[in-house]
mmCIF file of C-alpha atoms and ligand atoms in Angstrom:
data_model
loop_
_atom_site.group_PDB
_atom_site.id
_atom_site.type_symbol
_atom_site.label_atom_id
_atom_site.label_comp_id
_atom_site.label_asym_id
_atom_site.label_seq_id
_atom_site.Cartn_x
_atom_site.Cartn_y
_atom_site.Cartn_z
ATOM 1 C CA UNK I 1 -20.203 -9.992 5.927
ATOM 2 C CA UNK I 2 -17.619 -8.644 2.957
ATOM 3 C CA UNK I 3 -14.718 -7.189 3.191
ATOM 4 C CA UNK I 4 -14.814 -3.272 1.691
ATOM 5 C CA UNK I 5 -11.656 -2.305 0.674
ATOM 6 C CA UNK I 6 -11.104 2.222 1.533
ATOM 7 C CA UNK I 7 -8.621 2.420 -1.606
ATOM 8 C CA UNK I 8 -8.981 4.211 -4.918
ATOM 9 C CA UNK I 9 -5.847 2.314 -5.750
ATOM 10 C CA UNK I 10 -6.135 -0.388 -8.207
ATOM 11 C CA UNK I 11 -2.952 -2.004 -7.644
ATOM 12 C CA UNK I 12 -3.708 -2.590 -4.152
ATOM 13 C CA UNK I 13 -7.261 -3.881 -5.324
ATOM 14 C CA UNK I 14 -5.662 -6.209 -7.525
ATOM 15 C CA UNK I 15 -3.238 -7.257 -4.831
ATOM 16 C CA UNK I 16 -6.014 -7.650 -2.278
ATOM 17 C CA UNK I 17 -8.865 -9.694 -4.437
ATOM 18 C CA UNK I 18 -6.034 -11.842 -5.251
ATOM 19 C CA UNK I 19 -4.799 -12.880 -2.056
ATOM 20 C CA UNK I 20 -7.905 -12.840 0.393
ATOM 21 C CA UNK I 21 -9.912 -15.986 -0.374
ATOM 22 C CA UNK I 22 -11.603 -16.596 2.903
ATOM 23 C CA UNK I 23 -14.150 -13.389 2.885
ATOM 24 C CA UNK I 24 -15.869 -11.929 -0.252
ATOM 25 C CA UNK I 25 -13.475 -8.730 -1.064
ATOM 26 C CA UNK I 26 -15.073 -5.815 -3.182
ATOM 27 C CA UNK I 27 -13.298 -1.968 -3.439
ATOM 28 C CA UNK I 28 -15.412 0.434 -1.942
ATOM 29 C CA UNK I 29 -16.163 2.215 -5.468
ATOM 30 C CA UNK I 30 -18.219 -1.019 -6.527
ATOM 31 C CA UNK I 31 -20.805 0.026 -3.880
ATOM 32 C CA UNK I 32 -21.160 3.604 -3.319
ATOM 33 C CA UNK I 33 -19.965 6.716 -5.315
ATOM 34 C CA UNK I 34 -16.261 7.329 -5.196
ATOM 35 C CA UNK I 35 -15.117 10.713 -2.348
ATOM 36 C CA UNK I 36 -12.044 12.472 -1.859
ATOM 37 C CA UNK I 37 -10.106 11.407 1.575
ATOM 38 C CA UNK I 38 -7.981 13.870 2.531
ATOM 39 C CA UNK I 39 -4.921 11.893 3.852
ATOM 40 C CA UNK I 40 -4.467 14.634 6.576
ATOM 41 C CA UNK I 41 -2.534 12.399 9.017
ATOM 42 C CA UNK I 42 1.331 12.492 9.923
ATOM 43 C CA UNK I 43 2.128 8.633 10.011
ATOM 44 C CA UNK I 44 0.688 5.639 7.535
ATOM 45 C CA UNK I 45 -1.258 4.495 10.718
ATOM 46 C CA UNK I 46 -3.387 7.431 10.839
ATOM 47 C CA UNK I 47 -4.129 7.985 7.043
ATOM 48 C CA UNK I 48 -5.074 3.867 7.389
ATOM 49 C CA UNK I 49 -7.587 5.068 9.947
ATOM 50 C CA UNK I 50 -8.725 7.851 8.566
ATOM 51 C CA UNK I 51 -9.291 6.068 5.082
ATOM 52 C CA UNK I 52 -10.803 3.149 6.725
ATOM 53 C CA UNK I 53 -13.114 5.717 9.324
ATOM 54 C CA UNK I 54 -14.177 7.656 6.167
ATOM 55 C CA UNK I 55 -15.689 4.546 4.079
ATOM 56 C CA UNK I 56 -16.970 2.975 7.302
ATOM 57 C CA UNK I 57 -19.268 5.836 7.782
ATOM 58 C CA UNK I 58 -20.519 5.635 4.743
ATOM 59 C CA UNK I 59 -21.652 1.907 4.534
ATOM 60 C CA UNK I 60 -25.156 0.966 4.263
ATOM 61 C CA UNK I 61 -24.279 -2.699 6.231
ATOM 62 C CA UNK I 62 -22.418 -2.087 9.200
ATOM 63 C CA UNK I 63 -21.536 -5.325 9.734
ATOM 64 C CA UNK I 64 -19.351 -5.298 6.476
ATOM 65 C CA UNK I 65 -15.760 -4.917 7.272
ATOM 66 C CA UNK I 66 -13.477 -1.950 5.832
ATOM 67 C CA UNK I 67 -9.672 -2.991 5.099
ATOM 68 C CA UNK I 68 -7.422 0.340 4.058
ATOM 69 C CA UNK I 69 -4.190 0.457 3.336
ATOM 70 C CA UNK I 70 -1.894 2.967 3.629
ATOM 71 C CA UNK I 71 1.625 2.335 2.561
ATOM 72 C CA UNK I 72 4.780 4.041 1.032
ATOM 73 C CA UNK I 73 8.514 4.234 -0.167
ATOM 74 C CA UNK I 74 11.519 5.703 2.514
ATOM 75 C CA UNK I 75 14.919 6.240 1.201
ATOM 76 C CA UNK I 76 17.075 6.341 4.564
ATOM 77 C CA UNK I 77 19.472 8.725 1.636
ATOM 78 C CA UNK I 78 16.859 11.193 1.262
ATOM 79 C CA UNK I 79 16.074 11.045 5.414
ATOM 80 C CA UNK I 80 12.780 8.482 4.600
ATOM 81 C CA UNK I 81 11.240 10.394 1.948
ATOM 82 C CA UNK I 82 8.781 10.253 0.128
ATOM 83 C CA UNK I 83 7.680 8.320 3.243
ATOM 84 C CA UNK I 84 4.039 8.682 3.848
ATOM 85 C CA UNK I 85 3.952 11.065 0.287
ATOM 86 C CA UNK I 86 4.933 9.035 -1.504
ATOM 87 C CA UNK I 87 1.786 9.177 -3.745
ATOM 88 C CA UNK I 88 1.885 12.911 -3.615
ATOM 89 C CA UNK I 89 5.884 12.896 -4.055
ATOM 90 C CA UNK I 90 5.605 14.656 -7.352
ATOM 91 C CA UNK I 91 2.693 16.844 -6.653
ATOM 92 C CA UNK I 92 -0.864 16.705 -5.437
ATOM 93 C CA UNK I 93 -2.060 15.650 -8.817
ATOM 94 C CA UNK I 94 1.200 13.839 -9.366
ATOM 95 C CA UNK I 95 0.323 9.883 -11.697
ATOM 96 C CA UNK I 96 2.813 7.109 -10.056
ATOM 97 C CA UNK I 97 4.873 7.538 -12.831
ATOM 98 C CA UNK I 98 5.363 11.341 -11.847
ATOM 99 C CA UNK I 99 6.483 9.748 -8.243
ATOM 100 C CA UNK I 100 8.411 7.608 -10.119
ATOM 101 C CA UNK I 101 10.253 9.539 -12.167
ATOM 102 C CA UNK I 102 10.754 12.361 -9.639
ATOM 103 C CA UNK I 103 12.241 9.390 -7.150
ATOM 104 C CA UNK I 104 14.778 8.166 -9.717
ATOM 105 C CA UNK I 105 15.687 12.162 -10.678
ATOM 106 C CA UNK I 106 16.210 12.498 -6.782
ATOM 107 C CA UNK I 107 18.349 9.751 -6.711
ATOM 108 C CA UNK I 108 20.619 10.964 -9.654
ATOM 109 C CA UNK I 109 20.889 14.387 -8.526
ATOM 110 C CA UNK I 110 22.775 12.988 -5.184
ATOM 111 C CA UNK I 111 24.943 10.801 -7.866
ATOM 112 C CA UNK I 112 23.523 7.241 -6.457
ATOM 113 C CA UNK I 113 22.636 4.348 -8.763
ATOM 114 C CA UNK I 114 21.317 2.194 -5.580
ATOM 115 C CA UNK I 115 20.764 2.896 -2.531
ATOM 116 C CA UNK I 116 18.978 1.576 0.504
ATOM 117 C CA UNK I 117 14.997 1.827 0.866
ATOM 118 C CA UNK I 118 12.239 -0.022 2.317
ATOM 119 C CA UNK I 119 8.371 -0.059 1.759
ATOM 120 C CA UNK I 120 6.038 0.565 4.751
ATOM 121 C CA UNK I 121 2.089 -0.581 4.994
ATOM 122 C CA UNK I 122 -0.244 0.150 7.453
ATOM 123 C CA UNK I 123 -3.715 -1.746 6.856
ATOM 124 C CA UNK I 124 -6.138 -0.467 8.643
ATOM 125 C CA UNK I 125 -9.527 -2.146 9.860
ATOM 126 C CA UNK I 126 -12.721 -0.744 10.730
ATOM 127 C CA UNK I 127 -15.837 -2.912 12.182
ATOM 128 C CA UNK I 128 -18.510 -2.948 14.209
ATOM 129 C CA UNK I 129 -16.178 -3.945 16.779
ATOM 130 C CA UNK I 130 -13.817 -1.188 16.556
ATOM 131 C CA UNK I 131 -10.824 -0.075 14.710
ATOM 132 C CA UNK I 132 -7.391 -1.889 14.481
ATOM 133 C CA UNK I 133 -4.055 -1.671 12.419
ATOM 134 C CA UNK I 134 -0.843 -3.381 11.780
ATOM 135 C CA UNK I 135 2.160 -3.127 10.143
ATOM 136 C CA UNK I 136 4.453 -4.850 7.443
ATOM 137 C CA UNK I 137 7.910 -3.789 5.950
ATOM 138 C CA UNK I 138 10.201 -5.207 2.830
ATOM 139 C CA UNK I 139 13.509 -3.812 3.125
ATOM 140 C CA UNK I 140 15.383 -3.473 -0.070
ATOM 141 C CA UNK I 141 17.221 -1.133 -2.679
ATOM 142 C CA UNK I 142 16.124 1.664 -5.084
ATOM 143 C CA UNK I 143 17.270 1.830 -8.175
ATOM 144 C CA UNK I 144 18.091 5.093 -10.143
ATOM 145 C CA UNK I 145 16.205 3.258 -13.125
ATOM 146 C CA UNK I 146 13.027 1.897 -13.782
ATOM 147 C CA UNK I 147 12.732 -1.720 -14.953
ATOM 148 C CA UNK I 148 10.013 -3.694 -15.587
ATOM 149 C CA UNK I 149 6.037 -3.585 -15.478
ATOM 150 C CA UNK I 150 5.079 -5.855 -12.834
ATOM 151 C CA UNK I 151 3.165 -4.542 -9.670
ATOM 152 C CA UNK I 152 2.418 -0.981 -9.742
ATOM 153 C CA UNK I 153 3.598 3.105 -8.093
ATOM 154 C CA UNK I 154 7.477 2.626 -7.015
ATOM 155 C CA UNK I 155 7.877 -1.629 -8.055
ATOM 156 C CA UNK I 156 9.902 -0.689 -10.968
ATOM 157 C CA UNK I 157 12.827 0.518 -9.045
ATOM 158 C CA UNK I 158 12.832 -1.403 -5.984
ATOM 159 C CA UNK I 159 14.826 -4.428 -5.410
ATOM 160 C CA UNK I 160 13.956 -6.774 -2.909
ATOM 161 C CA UNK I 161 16.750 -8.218 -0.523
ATOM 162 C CA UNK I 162 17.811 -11.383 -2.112
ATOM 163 C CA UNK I 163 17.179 -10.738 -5.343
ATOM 164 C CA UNK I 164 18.670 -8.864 -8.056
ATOM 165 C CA UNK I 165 15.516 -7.856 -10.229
ATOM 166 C CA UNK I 166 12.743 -5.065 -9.647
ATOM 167 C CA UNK I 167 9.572 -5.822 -8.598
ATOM 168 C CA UNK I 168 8.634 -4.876 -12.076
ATOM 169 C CA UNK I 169 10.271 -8.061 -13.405
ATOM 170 C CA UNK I 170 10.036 -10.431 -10.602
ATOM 171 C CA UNK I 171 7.284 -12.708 -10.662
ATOM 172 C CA UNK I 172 4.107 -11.827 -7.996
ATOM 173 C CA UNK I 173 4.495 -14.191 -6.369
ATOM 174 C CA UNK I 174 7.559 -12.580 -4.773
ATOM 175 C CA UNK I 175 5.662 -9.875 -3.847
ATOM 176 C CA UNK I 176 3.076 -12.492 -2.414
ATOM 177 C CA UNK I 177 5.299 -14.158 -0.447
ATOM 178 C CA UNK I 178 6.693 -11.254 1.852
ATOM 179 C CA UNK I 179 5.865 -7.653 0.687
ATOM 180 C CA UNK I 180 4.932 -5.159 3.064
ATOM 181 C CA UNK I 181 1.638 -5.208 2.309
ATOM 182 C CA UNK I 182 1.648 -9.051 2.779
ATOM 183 C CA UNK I 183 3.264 -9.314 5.990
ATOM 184 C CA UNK I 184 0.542 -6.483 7.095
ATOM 185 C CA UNK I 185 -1.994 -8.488 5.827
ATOM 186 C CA UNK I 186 -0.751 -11.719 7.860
ATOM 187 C CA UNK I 187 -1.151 -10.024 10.747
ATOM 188 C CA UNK I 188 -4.540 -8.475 10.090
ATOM 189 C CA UNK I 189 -5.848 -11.833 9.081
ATOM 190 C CA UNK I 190 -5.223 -12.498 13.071
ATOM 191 C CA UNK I 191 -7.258 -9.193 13.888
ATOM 192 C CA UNK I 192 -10.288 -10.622 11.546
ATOM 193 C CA UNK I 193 -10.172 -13.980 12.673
ATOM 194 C CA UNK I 194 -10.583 -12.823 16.329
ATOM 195 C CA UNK I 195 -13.318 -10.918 15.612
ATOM 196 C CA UNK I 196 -15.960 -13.381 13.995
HETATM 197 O O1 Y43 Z 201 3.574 -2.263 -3.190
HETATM 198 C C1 Y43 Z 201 3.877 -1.155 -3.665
HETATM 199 N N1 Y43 Z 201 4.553 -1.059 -4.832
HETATM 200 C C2 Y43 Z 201 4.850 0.116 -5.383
HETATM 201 N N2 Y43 Z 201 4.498 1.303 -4.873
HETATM 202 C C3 Y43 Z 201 3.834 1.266 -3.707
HETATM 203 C C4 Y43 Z 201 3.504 0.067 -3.058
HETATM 204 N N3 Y43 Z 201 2.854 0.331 -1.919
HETATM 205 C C5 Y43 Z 201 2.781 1.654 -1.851
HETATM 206 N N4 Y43 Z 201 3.361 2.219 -2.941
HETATM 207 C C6 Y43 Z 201 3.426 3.651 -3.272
HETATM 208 C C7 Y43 Z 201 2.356 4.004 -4.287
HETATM 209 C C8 Y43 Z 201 1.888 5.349 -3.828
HETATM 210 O O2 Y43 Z 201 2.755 6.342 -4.345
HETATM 211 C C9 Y43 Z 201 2.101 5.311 -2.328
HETATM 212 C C10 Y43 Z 201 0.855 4.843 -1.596
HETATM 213 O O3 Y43 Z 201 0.088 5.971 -1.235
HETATM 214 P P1 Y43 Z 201 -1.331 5.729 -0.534
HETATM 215 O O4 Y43 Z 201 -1.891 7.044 -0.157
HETATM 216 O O5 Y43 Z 201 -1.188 4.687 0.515
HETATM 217 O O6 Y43 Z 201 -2.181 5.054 -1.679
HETATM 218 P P2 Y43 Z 201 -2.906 5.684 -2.924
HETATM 219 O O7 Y43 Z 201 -3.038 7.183 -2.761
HETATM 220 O O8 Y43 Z 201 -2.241 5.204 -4.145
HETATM 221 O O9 Y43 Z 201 -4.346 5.030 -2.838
HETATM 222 P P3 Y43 Z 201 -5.365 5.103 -1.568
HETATM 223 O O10 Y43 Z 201 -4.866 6.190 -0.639
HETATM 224 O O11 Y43 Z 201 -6.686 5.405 -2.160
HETATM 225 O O12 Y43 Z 201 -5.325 3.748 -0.927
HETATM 226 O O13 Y43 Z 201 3.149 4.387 -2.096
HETATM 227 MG MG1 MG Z 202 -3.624 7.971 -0.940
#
């Protein structure tokens, strides 16, 4: 048993392989041919579920696991967007530096150098067993600058409580240590533990 990880995102793969130790983690590209997912749902918890549905029917062993994640940026300023687009904040065919870019732009245009924000994750997981998903959060501030190359999509201008760097300067281990997609991951570690 494996854990097959629904993302095209290799930011989150990188995040993901380094943190899981206890199962064998691979992306789902390693072990069948890459497909679009259209991310047709209105809250992270169904585009999790979707993602994680979508690669599940595709796997060859069905007693592999699939992990997805689906996560974002909200700016309580901009009334939580790019929320749930955040990866399509700039267009459909928007790169994260697009997003990026288009966040900070946003941000000057209402004459803000910080403000609020927090990032959301939803992982998903998809078994034999069933599907489940849980939830993680790091509350922060975004920046109407981008510092740093650490992490990946939005790090650059987010600034974790506590701290006074981005996430593109700060170590990983921050991020490690209580990120959104961390804290998700703590609690689906309870989900896949239950289920062996
Ligand atoms: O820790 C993070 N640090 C920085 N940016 C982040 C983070 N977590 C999510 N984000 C941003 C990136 C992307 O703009 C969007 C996720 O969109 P989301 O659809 O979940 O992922 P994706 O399209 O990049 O890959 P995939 O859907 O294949 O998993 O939020
Ligand atoms: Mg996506």
């Amino acid at each position: 048993m494996k854990i097959v990880l629904a993302t095209s995102n290799q930011g989150k793969v990188r995040e993901f392989q380094s943190w899981i130790h206890a199962y064998e983690v691979v992306a789902y590209s390693d072990i069948m041919e890459p497909f679009e997912i259209e991310e047709t749902g209105v809250t992270f918890k169904e585009n999790a579920l979707i993602k994680a549905r979508a690669v599940y029917e595709k796997l060859s062993d069905k007693n592999d696991i699939v992990l997805s994640d689906d996560s974002g940026i909200s700016v309580p300023l901009l009334g939580g967007a790019p929320g749930i687009y955040s990866a399509r904040y700039a267009g459909v065919t928007a790169s994260s530096s697009d997003n990026l870019n288009k966040l900070i732009a946003t941000l000057k245009e209402h004459g803000v150098e910080k403000t609020p924000a927090f990032y959301t994750a939803a992982i998903a997981l998809v078994c034999v067993k069933g599907a489940f998903c849980v939830h993680g959060w790091m509350h922060g501030e975004a920046i109407a600058e981008a510092r740093g190359n650490n992490g990946f999509g939005y790090d650059p201008m987010f600034i974790p409580c506590g701290y006074d760097k981005t996430l593109g300067e700060l170590d990983e281990n921050v991020k490690k240590a209580f990120s959104h997609r961390a804290r998700a991951l703590e609690l689906a570690y309870i989900v896949l533990n239950s289920l062996k």
